PDB file of C-alpha atoms in Angstrom:
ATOM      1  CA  UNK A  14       0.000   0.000   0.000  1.00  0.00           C
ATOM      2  CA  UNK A  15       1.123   3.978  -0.776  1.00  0.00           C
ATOM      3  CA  UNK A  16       0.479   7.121   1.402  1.00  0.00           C
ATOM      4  CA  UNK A  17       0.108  10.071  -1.456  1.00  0.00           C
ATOM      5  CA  UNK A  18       0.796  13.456  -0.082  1.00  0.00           C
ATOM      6  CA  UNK A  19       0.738  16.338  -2.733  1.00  0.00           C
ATOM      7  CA  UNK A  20       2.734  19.652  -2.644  1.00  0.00           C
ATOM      8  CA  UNK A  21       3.520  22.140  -5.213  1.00  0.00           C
ATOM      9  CA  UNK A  22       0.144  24.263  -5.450  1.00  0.00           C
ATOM     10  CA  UNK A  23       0.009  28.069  -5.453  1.00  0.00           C
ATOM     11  CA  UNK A  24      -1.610  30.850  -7.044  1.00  0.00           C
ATOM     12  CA  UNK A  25      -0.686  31.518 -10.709  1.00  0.00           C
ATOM     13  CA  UNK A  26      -1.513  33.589 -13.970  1.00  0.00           C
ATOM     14  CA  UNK A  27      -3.503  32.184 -16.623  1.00  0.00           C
ATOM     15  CA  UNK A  28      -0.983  31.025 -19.081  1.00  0.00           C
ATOM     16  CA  UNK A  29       1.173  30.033 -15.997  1.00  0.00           C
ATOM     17  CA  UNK A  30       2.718  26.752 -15.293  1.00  0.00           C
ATOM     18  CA  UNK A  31       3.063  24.743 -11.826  1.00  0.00           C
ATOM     19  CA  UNK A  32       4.671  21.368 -11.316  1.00  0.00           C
ATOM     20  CA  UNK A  33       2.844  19.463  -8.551  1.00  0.00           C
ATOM     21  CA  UNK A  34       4.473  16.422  -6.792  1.00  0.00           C
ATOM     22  CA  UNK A  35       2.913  13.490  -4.947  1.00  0.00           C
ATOM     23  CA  UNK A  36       5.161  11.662  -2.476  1.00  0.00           C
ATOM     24  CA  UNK A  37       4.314   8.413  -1.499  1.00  0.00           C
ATOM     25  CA  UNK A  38       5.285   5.785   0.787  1.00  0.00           C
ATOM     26  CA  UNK A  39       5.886   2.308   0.987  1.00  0.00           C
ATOM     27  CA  UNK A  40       8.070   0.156  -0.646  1.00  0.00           C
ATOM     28  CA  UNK A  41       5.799  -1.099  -3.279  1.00  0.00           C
ATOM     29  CA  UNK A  42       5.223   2.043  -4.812  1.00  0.00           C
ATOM     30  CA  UNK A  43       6.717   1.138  -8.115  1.00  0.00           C
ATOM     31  CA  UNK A  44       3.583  -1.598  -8.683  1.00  0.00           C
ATOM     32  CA  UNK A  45       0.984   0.852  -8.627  1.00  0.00           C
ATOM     33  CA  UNK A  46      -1.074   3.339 -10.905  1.00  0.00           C
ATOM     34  CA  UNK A  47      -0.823   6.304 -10.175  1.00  0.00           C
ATOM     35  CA  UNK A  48      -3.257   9.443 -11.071  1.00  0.00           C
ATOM     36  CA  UNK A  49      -3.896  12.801 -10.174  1.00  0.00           C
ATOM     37  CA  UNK A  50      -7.580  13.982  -9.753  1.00  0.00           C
ATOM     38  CA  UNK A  51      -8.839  17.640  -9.244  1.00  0.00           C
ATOM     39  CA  UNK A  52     -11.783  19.008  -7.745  1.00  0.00           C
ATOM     40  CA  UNK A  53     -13.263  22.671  -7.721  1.00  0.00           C
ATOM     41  CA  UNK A  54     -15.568  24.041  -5.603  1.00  0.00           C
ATOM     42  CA  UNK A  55     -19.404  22.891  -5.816  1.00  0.00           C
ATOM     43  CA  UNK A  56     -17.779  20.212  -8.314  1.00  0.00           C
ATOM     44  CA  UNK A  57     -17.389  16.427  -8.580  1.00  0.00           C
ATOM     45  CA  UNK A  58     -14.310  15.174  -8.277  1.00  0.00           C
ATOM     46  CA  UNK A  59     -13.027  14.750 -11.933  1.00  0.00           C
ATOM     47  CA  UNK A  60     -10.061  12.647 -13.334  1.00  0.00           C
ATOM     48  CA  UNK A  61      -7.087  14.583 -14.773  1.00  0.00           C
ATOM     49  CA  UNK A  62      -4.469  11.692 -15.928  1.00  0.00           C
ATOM     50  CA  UNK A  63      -2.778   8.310 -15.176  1.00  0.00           C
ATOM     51  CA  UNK A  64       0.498   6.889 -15.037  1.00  0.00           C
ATOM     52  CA  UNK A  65       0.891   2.976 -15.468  1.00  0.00           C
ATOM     53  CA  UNK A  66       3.187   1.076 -12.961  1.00  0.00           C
ATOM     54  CA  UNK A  67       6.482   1.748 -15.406  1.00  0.00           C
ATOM     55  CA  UNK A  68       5.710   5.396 -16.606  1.00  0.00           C
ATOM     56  CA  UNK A  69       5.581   3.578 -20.168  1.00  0.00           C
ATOM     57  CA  UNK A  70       1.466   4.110 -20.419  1.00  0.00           C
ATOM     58  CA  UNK A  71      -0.171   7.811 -19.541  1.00  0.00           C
ATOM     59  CA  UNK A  72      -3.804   8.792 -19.732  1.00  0.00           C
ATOM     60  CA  UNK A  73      -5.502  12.374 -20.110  1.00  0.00           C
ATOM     61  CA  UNK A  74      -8.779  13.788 -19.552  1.00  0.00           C
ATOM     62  CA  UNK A  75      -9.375  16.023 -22.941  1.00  0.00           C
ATOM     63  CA  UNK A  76      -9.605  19.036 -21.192  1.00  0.00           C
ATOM     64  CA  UNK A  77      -5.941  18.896 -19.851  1.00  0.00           C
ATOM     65  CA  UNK A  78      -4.610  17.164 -23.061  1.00  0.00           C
ATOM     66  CA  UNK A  79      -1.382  18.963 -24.693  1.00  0.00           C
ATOM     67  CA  UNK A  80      -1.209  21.181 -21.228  1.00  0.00           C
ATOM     68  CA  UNK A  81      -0.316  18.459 -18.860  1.00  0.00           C
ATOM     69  CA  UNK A  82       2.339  15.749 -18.409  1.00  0.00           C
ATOM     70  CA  UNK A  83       2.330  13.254 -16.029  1.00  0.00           C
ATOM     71  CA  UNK A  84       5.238  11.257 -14.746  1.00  0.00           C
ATOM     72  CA  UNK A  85       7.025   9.142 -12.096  1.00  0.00           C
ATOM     73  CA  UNK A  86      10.040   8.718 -10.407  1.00  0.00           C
ATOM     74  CA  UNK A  87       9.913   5.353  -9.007  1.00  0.00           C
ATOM     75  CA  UNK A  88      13.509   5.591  -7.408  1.00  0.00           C
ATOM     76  CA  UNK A  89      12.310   8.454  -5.869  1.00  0.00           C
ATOM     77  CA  UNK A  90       8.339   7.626  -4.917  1.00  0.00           C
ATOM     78  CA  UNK A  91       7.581  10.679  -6.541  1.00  0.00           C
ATOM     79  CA  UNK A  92       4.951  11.239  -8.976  1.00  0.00           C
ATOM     80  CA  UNK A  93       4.626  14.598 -10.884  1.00  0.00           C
ATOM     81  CA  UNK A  94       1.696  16.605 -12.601  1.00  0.00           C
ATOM     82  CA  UNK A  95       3.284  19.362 -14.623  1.00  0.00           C
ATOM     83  CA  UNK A  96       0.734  21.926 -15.618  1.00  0.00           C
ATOM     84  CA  UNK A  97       1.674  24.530 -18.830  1.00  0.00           C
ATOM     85  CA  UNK A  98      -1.034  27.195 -20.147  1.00  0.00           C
ATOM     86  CA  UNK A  99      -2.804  26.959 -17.043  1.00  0.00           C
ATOM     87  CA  UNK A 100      -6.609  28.370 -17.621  1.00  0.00           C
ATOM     88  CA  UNK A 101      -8.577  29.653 -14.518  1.00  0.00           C
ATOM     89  CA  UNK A 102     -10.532  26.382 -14.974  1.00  0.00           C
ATOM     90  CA  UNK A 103      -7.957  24.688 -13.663  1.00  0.00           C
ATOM     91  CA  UNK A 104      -8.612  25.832 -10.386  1.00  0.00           C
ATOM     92  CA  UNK A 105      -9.106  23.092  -7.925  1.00  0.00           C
ATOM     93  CA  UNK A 106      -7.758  21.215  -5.287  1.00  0.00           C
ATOM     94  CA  UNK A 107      -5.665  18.300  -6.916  1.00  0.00           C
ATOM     95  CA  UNK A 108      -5.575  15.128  -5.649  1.00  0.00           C
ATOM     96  CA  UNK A 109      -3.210  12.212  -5.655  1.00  0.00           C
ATOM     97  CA  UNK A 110      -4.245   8.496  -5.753  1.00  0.00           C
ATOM     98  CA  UNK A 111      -2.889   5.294  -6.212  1.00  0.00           C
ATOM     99  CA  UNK A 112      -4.124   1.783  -7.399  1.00  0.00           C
ATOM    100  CA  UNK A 113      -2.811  -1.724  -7.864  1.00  0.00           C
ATOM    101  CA  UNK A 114      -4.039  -2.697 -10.290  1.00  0.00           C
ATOM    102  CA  UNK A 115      -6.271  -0.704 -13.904  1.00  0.00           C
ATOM    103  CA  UNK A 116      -9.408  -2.947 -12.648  1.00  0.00           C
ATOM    104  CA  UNK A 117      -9.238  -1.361  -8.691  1.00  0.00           C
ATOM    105  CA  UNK A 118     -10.656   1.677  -7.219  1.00  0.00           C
ATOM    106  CA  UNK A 119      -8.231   4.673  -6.738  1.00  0.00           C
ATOM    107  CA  UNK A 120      -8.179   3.807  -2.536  1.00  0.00           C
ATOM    108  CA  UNK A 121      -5.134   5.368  -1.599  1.00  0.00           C
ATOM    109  CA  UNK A 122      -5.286   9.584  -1.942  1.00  0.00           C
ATOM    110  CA  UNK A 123      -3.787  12.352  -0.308  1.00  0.00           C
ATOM    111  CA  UNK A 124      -4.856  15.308   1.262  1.00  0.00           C
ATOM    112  CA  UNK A 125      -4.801  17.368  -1.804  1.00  0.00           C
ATOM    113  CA  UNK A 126      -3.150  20.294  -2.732  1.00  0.00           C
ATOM    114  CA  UNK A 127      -4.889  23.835  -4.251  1.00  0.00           C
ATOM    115  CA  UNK A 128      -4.207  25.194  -7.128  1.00  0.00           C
ATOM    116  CA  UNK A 129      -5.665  28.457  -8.085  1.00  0.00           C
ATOM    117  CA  UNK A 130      -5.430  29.994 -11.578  1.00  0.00           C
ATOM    118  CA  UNK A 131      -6.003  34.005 -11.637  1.00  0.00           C
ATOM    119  CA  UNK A 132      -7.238  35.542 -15.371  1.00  0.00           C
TER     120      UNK A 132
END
């Protein structure tokens, strides 16, 4: 099992860039999925992309296509989100999770980390 906890939010200008960073523990790191979720106020929680056990596979929710990379560090337990042409509608509160296996539930998350995006 993991322990995500997030850092690298902050206020930014639209067209802005942040690099989040989700630490996790435990040894086994390196077997799981890991994504990053978001979540704005009055909003559902929404999915924002996906990193397979190896970094080799990545997934993307459209809206953050082209903007955002995602990426590991295995050596490190370290998974990053970096966010380019940020857009005010990326403010939330992001979210780290983790996940054994592509058929589990994401049930291992952090505390989250804000992110607000000023026009």
């Amino acid at each position: 099992q993991v322990q995500p906890v997030e850092s690298g939010g902050g206020l930014v200008q639209a067209g802005g860039s942040l690099r989040l960073s989700c630490a996790a523990s435990g040894r086994t790191f390196s077997s799981y999925f890991m994504g990053w979720f978001r979540q704005a106020p009055g909003k559902e929680r929404e999915f924002v992309a996906a990193i397979s056990w190896s970094g080799s596979s990545t997934y993307y929710a459209d809206s953050v296509k082209g903007r955002f990379t995602i990426s590991r560090d295995n050596a490190k337990n370290t998974v990053y989100l970096q966010m380019n042409s940020l857009k005010p509608e990326d403010t939330a509160v992001y979210y780290c999770a983790g996940r054994r296996r592509s058929s589990d539930p994401y049930d291992y998350w952090g505390q989250g980390t804000q992110v607000t995006v000023s026009s």
